[in-house]
Coordinates of C-alpha atoms and ligand atoms in Angstrom, one line a residue:
X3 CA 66.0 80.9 59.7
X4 CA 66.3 84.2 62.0
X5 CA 68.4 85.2 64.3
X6 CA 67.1 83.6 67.7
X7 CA 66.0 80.5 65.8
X8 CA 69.7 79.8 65.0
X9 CA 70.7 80.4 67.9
X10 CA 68.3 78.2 69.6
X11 CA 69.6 75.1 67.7
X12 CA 73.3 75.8 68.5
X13 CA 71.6 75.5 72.4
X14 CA 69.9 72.3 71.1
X15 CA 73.6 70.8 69.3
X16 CA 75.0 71.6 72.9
X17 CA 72.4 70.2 74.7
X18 CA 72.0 66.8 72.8
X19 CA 75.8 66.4 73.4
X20 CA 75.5 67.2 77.3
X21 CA 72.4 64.8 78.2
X22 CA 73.2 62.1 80.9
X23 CA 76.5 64.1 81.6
X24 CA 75.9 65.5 85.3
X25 CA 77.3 68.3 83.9
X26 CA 77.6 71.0 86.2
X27 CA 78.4 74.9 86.0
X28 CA 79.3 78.2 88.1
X29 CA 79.1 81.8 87.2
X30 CA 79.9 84.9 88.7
X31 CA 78.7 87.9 88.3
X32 CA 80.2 91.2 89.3
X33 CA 78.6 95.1 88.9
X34 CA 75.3 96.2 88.5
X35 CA 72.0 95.4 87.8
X36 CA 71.9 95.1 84.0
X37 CA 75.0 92.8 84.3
X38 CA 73.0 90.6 86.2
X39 CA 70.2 90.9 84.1
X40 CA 72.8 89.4 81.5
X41 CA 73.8 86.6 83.7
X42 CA 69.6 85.6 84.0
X43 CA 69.7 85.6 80.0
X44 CA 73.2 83.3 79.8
X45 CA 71.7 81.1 82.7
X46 CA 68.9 80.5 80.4
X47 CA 70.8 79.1 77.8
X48 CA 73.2 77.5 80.0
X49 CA 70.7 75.5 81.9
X50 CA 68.9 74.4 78.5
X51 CA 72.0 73.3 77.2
X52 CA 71.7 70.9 80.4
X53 CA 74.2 72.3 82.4
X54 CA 72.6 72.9 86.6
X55 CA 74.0 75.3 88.7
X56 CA 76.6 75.0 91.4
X57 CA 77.9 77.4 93.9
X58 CA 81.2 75.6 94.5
X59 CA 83.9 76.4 91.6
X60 CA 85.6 72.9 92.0
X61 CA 82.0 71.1 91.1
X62 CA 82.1 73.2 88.1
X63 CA 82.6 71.8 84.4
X64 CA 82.0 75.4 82.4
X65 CA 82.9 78.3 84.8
X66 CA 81.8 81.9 83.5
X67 CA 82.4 85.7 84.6
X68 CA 80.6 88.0 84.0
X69 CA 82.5 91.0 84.8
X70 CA 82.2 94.7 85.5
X71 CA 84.7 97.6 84.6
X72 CA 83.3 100.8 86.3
X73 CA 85.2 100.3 89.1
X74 CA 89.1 99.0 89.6
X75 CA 88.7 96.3 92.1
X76 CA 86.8 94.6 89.8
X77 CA 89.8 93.7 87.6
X78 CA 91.1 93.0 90.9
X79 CA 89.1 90.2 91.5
X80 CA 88.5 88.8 88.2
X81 CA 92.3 87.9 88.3
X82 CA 92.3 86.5 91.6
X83 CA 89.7 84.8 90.7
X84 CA 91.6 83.1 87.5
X85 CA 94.4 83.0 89.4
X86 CA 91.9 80.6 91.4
X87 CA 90.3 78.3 88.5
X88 CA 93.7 77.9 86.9
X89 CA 94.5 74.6 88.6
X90 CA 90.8 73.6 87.7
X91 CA 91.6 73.8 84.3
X92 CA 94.5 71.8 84.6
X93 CA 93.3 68.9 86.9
X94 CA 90.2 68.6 84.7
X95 CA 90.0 70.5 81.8
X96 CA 86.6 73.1 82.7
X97 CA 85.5 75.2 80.4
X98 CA 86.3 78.7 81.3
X99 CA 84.3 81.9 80.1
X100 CA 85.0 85.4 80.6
X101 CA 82.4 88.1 79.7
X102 CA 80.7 91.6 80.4
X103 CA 81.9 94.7 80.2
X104 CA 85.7 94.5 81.4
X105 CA 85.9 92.4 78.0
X106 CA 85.2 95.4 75.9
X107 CA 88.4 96.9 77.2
X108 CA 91.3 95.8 74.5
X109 CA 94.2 96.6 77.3
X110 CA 92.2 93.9 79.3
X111 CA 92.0 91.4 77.1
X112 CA 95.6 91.4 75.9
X113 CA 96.7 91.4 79.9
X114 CA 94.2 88.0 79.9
X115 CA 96.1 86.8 76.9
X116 CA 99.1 87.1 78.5
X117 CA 99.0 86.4 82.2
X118 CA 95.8 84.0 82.0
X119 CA 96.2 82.1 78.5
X120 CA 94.1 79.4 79.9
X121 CA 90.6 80.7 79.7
X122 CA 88.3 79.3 76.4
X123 CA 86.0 81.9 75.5
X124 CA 85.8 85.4 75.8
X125 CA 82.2 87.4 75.3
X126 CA 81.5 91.4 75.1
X127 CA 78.0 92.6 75.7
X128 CA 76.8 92.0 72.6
X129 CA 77.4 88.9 72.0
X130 CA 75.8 87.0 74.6
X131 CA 73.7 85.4 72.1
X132 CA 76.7 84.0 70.8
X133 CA 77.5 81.8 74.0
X134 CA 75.9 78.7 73.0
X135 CA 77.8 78.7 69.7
X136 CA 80.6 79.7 71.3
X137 CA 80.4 76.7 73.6
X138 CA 79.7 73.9 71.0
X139 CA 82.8 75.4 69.4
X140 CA 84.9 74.8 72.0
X141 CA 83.2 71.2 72.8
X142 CA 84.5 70.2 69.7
X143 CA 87.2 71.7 68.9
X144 CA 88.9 73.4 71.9
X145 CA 90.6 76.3 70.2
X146 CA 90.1 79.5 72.1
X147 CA 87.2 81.9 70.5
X148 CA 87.0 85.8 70.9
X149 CA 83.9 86.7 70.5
X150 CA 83.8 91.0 71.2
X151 CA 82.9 92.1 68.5
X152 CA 81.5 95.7 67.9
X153 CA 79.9 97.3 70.8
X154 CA 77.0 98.8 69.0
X155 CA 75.7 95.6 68.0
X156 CA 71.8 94.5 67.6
X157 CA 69.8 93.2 70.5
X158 CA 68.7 89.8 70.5
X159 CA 65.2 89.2 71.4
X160 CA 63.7 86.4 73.3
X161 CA 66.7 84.5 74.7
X162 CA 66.0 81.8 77.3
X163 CA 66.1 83.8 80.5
X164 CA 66.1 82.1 83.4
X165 CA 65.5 84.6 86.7
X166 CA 67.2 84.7 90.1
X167 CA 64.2 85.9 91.9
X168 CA 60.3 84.5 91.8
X169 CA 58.7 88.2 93.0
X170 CA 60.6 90.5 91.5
X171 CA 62.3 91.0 88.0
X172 CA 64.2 93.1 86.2
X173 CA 63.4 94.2 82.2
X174 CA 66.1 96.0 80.1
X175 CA 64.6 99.1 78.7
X176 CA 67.2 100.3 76.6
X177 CA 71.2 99.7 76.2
X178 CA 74.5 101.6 75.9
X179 CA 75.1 105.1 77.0
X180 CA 75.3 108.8 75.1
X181 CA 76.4 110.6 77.8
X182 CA 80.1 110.3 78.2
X183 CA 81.0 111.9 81.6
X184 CA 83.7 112.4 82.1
X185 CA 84.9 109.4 84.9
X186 CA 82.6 106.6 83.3
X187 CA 83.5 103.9 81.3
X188 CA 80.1 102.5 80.4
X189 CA 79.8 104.6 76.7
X190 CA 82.9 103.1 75.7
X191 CA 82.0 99.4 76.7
X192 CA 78.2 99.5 76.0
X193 CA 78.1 101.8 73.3
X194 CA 75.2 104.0 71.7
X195 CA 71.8 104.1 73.7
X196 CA 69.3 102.1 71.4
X197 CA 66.3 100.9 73.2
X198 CA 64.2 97.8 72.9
X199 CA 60.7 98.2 70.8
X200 CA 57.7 98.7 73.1
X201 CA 55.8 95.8 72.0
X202 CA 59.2 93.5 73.0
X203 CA 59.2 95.2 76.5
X204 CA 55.4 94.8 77.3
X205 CA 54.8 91.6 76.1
X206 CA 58.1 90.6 78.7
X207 CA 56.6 92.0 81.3
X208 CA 53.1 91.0 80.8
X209 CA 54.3 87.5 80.6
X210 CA 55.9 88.0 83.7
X211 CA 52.9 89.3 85.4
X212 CA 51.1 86.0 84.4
X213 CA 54.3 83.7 86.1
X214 CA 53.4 85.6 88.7
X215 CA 55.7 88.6 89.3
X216 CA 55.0 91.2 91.3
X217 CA 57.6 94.0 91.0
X218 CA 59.6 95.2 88.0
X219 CA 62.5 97.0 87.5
X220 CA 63.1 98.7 84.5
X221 CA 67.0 99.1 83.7
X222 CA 68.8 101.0 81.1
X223 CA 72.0 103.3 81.6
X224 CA 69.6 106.7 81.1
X225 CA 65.9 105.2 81.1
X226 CA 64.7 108.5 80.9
X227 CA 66.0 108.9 77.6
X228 CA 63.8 105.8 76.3
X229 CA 63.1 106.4 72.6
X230 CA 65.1 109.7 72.8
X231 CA 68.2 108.7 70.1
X232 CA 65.4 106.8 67.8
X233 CA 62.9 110.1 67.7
X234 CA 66.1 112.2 67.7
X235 CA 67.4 110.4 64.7
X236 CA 64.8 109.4 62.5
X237 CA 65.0 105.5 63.6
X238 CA 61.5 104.0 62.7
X239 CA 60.0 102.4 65.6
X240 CA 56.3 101.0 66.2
X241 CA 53.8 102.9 68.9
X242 CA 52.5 100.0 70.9
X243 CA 49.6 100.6 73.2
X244 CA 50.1 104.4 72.9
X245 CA 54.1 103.9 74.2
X246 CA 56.5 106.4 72.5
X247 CA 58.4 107.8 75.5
X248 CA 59.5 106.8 79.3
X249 CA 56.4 108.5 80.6
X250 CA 54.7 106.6 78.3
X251 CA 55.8 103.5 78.9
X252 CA 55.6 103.9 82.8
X253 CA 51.8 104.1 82.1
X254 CA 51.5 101.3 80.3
X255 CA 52.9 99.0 82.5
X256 CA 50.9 100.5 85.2
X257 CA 48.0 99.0 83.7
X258 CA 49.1 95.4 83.2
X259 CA 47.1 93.3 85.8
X260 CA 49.0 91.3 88.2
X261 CA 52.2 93.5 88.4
X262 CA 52.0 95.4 91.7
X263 CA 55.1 97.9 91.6
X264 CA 57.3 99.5 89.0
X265 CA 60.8 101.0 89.9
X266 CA 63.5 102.0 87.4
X267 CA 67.3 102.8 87.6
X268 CA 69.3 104.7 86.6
X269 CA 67.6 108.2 85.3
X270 CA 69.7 111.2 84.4
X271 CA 69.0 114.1 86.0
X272 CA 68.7 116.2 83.1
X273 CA 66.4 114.3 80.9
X274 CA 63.4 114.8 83.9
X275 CA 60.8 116.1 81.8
X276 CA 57.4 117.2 83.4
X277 CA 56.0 114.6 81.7
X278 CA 57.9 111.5 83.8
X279 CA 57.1 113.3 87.3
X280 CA 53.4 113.2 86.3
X281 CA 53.7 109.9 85.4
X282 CA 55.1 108.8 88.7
X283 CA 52.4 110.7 90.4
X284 CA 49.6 109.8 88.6
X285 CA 50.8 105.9 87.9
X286 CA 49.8 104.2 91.1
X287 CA 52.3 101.2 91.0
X288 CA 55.3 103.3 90.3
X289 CA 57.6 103.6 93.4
X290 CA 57.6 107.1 95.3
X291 CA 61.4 106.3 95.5
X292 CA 63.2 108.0 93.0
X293 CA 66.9 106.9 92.3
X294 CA 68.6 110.4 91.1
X295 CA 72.5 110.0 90.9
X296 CA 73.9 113.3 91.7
X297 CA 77.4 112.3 91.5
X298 CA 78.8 115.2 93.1
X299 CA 77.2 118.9 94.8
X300 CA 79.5 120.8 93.6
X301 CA 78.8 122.8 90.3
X302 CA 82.3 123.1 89.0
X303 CA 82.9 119.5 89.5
X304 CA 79.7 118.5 87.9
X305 CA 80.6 120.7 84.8
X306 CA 84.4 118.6 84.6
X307 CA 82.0 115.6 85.1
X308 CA 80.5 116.9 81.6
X309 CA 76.7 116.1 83.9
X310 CA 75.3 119.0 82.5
X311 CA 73.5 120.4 85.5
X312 CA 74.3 122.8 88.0
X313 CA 73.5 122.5 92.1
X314 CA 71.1 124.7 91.8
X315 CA 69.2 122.6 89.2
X316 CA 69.3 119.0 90.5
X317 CA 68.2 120.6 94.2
X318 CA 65.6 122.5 92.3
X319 CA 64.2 119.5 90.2
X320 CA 64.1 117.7 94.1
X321 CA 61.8 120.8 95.4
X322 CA 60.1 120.3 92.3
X323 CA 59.6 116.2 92.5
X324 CA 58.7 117.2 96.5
X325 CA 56.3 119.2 95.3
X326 CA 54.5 117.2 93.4
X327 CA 54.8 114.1 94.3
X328 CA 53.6 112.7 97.4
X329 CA 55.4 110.8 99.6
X330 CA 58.7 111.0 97.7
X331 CA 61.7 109.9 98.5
X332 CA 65.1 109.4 96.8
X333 CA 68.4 107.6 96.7
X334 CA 71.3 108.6 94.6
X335 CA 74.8 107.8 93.6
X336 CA 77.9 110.0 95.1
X337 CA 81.2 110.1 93.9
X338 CA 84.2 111.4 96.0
X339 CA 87.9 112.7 95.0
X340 CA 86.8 113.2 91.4
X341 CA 89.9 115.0 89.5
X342 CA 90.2 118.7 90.8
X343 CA 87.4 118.3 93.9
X344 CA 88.7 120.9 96.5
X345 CA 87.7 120.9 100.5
X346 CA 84.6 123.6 99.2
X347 CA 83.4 121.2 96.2
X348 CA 83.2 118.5 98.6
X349 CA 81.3 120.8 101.5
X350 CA 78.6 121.4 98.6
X351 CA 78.2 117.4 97.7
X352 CA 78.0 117.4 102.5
X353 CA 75.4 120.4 101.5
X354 CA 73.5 118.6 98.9
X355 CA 73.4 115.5 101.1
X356 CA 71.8 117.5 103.7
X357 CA 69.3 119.3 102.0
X358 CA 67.8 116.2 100.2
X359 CA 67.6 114.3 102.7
X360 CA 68.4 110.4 100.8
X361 CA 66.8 107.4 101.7
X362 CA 69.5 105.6 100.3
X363 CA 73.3 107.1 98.8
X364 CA 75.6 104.4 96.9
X365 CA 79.0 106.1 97.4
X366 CA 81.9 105.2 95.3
X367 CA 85.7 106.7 95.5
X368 CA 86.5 108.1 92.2
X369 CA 88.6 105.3 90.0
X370 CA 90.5 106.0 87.1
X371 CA 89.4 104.1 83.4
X372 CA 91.4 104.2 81.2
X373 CA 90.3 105.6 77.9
X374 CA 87.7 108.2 79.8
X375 CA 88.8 112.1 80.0
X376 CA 88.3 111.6 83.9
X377 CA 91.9 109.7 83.6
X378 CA 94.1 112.3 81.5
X379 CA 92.9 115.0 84.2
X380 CA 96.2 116.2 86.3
X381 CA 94.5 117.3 89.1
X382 CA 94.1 114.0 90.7
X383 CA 93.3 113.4 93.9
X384 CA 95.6 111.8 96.2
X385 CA 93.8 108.5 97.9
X386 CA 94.3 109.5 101.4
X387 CA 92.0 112.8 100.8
X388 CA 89.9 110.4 98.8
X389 CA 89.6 108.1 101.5
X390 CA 89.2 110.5 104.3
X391 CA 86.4 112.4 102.4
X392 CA 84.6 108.8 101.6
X393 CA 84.6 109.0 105.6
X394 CA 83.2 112.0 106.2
X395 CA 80.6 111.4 103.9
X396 CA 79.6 107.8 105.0
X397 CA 79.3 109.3 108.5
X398 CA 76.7 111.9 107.4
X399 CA 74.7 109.8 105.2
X400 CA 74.3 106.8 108.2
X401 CA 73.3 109.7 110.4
X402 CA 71.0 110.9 108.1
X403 CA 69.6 107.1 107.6
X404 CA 69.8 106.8 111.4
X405 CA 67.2 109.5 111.6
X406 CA 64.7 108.8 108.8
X407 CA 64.8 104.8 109.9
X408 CA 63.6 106.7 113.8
X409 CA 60.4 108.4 111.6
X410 CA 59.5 104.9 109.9
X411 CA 59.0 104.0 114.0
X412 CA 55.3 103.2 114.5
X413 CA 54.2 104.0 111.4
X414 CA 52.1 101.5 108.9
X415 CA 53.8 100.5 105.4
X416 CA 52.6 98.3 102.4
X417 CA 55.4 95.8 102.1
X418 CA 56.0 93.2 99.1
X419 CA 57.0 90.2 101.0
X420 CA 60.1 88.7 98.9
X421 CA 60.7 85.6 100.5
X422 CA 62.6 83.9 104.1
X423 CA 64.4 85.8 105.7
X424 CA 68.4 84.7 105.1
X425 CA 69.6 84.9 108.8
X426 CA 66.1 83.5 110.1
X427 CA 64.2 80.7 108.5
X428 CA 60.8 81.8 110.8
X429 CA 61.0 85.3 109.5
X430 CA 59.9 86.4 106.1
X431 CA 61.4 89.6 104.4
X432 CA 60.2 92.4 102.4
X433 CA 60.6 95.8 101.1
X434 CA 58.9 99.3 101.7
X435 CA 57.5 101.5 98.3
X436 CA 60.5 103.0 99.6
X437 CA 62.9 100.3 99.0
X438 CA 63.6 99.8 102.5
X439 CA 64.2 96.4 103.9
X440 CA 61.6 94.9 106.4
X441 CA 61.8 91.7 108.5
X442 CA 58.6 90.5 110.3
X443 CA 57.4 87.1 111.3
X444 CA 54.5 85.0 109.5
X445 CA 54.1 82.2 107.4
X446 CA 55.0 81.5 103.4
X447 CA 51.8 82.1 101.9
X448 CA 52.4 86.0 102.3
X449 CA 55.3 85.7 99.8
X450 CA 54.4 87.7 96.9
X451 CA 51.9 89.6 98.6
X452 CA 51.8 93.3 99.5
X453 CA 51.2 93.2 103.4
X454 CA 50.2 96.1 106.0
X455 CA 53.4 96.1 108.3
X456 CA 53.5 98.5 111.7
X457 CA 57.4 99.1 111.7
X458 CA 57.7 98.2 115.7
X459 CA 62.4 98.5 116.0
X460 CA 64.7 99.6 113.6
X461 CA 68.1 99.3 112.7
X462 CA 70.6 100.5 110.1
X463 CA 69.7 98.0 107.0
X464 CA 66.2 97.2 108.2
X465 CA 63.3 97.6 110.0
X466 CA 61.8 95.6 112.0
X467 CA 57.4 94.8 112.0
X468 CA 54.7 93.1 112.4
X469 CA 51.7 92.5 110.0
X470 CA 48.3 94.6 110.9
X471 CA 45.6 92.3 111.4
Ligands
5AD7 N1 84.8 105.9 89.7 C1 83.9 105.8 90.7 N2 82.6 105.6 90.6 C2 82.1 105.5 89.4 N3 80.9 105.3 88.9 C3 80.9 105.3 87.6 N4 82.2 105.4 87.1 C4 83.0 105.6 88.2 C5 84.3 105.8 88.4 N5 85.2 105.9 87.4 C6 79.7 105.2 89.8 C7 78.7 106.3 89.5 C8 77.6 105.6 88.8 C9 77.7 104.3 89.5 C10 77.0 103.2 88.8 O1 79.0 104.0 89.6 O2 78.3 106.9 90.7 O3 76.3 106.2 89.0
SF4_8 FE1 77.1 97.7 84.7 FE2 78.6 99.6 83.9 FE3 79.6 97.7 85.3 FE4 78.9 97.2 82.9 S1 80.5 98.6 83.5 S2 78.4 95.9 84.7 S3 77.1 98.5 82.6 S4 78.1 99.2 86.0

């Protein structure tokens, strides 16, 4: 029996044992997008193991986080959460699951062990395939399972997956990190980039394509490094429809009928070979919106980041990318008060802000990890500068967003209509090539269609249009 097959009969044992039950479950998910490309897969198996969803935590009979660790609030919230489903637990005995990333971390899981002794099962990010054995385990015999394990651990292929959105999805490219800089925590909870076969990866997204997906999003910690570690090292892998690199592979799905854009997060500047910008010029369904998190403008910073690049280089790769690629635009992730940032380092991240001109800048105030050289620094920044420098950034940034939304004012965009619009059950929404968020009026059968909008208002999260008849 393989792998998957086994796994699919411990989902079967669970779900024979479940029918009739009502049984209901809730899961949170916390971080970024590959966590909740994680919570898609465990929904899968959840929901076959006939458990159906529930937004409300005391309907719940198996609650599950999935949590995050790049940040500290997250830790923050996972307890007050717990601190939450305790009684839960108590009153009525739910099952309670705790995965993801912060799981990885041993000093976490011992502080769970001794402040919140209640919870059942504990999963890393590797072991997500584990869950439905996990579950019977605990179905029959209630004694609490740890289930970590090593963080370099094999990819499961073709887990139930069972998707939040019906127009867009997102694909895992590759997983774990090589890069250590020097703040992140990722490398040390995800642990070596491997990346998935071509052949797995197309065959996902041609078979979404034929559900009827329109845009993918192609996730990995460094997908511009796709392949990289396996060529690098020797690892045998099998060329499928002439894929063998992320340029590669950007071209190949470009040619898969049905699928209407391709976006990708996150890229590194560093690994932007020639070869990728072609590819996003030449591939017509790839998004003129690159994500490129510069994390700081400041060269010295960068180099106690360990990003190996300078200013000079990531604005010169954006000249370059302007260059060549038309239309471009770009969004990118900042972090603020990173160990040893003076006034001047921070006036070069203002500088760099400036000069690029981002659609779009995620901001983050540098948090300590533990375990990461970022936390053994000395130079730390007090939080008041880190705050007050957060400030000054978000200011410039919704200026500069305030001034590029003015430019989109009249002008005619292709938008991928996503669905209703949350606030407004008459209004659909949708996004630009350039990820920006567009409301307009008109009826469901646009949904999942690219549509020519003329952007008539804006405002600071969206713009507002009408369809061009
Ligand atoms: N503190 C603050 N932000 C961080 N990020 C990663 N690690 C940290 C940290 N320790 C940010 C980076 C990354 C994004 C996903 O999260 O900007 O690109
Ligand atoms: Fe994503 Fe990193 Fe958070 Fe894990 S630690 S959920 S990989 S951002």
């Amino acid at each position: 029996m393989t792998k998957i097959e086994a796994k699919l009969e411990d989902i079967e044992k669970v779900a024979k044992i479940n029918i009739g039950k009502n049984l209901k479950y809730y899961i949170l998910t916390m971080g970024c997008q590959l966590n909740e490309n994680d919570s898609e897969k465990l929904c899968g198996m959840i929901e076959k193991m006939n458990y159906t969803k529930t937004e409300n935590l005391n309907d719940a009979d198996l609650i599950v986080f999935n949590t995050c660790c790049v940040r500290e609030n997250a830790e923050d919230r996972l307890f007050g959460k717990l601190g939450e489903v305790k009684k839960y637990k108590e009153e009525k005995g739910t099952i309670i699951a705790i995965g993801g990333c912060m799981m990885q971390e041993k000093h976490i899981v011992e502080k769970l062990k001794e402040s919140y002794p209640f919870f059942d099962i504990v999963f890393g990010t590797h072991t997500l395939h584990k869950f439905p054995t996990d579950l019977y385990k605990i179905i029959n015999n209630r004694k609490r399972i740890e289930d970590i394990l090593d963080i370099d651990g094999e990819v499961i292929e073709g887990l139930p997956i069972s998707r939040e959105d019906n127009v867009k999805a997102s694909v895992t490219i590759m997983n774990g990190c090589n890069n250590f800089c020097s703040y992140c925590i990722v490398p040390y909870v995800r642990g070596r980039e491997r990346s998935r076969m071509p052949k797995d990866i197309l065959t996902e997204i041609k078979n979404l394509a034929k559900m009827g997906y329109k845009e993918i999003t192609l996730l990995g910690q460094n997908v511009n490094s796709y392949l990289r570690v396996e060529k690098e090292k020797n690892i045998e892998f099998e060329e499928y429809e002439g894929v063998n690199s992320f340029a590669t592979l950007l071209q190949a799905i470009n040619k898969i009928d049905g699928i209407e854009r391709i976006r990708f997060i996150s890229p590194h500047p560093k690994d932007f070979t020639d070869d990728v910008i072609e590819a996003i010029c030449n591939c017509q369904k790839v998004c003129k919106l690159v994500h490129l998190p510069l994390q700081s403008g400041s060269t010295n910073v960068l180099k106690q980041m360990n990003r190996k690049y300078t200013k000079e280089q990531y604005l010169s790769l954006v000249k370059k990318m302007k260059a060549k690629i038309p239309n471009v635009t770009f969004s990118t992730d900042i972090i603020v008060g990173f160990p040893g940032e003076t006034e001047e380092d921070f006036e070069d991240t203002l500088d760099v802000v400036r000069k690029v001109g981002f659609e779009q800048v995620y901001m983050f105030i540098y948090s300590r990890r533990v375990g990461t050289p970022g936390d053994k620094m000395e130079n730390q920044i007090p939080e008041e500068i880190k705050h007050e420098r957060f400030d000054r950034l978000k200011q410039l940034v919704e200026s500069q967003i305030e001034a590029r939304n003015k430019e989109y004012l009249g002008t005619i965009q292709k938008v991928l209509i996503e669905g209703k619009s949350k606030n407004n059950d008459n209004m659909l929404t949708g996004r630009t090539d350039s990820n920006k968020v567009v409301v307009l009026e008109g009826t469901e059968s646009l949904i999942g269609k690219i549509v020519l909008v003329k952007i008539t208002s804006e405002h600071m999260w969206y713009l507002k249009g009408k369809e061009e008849s």
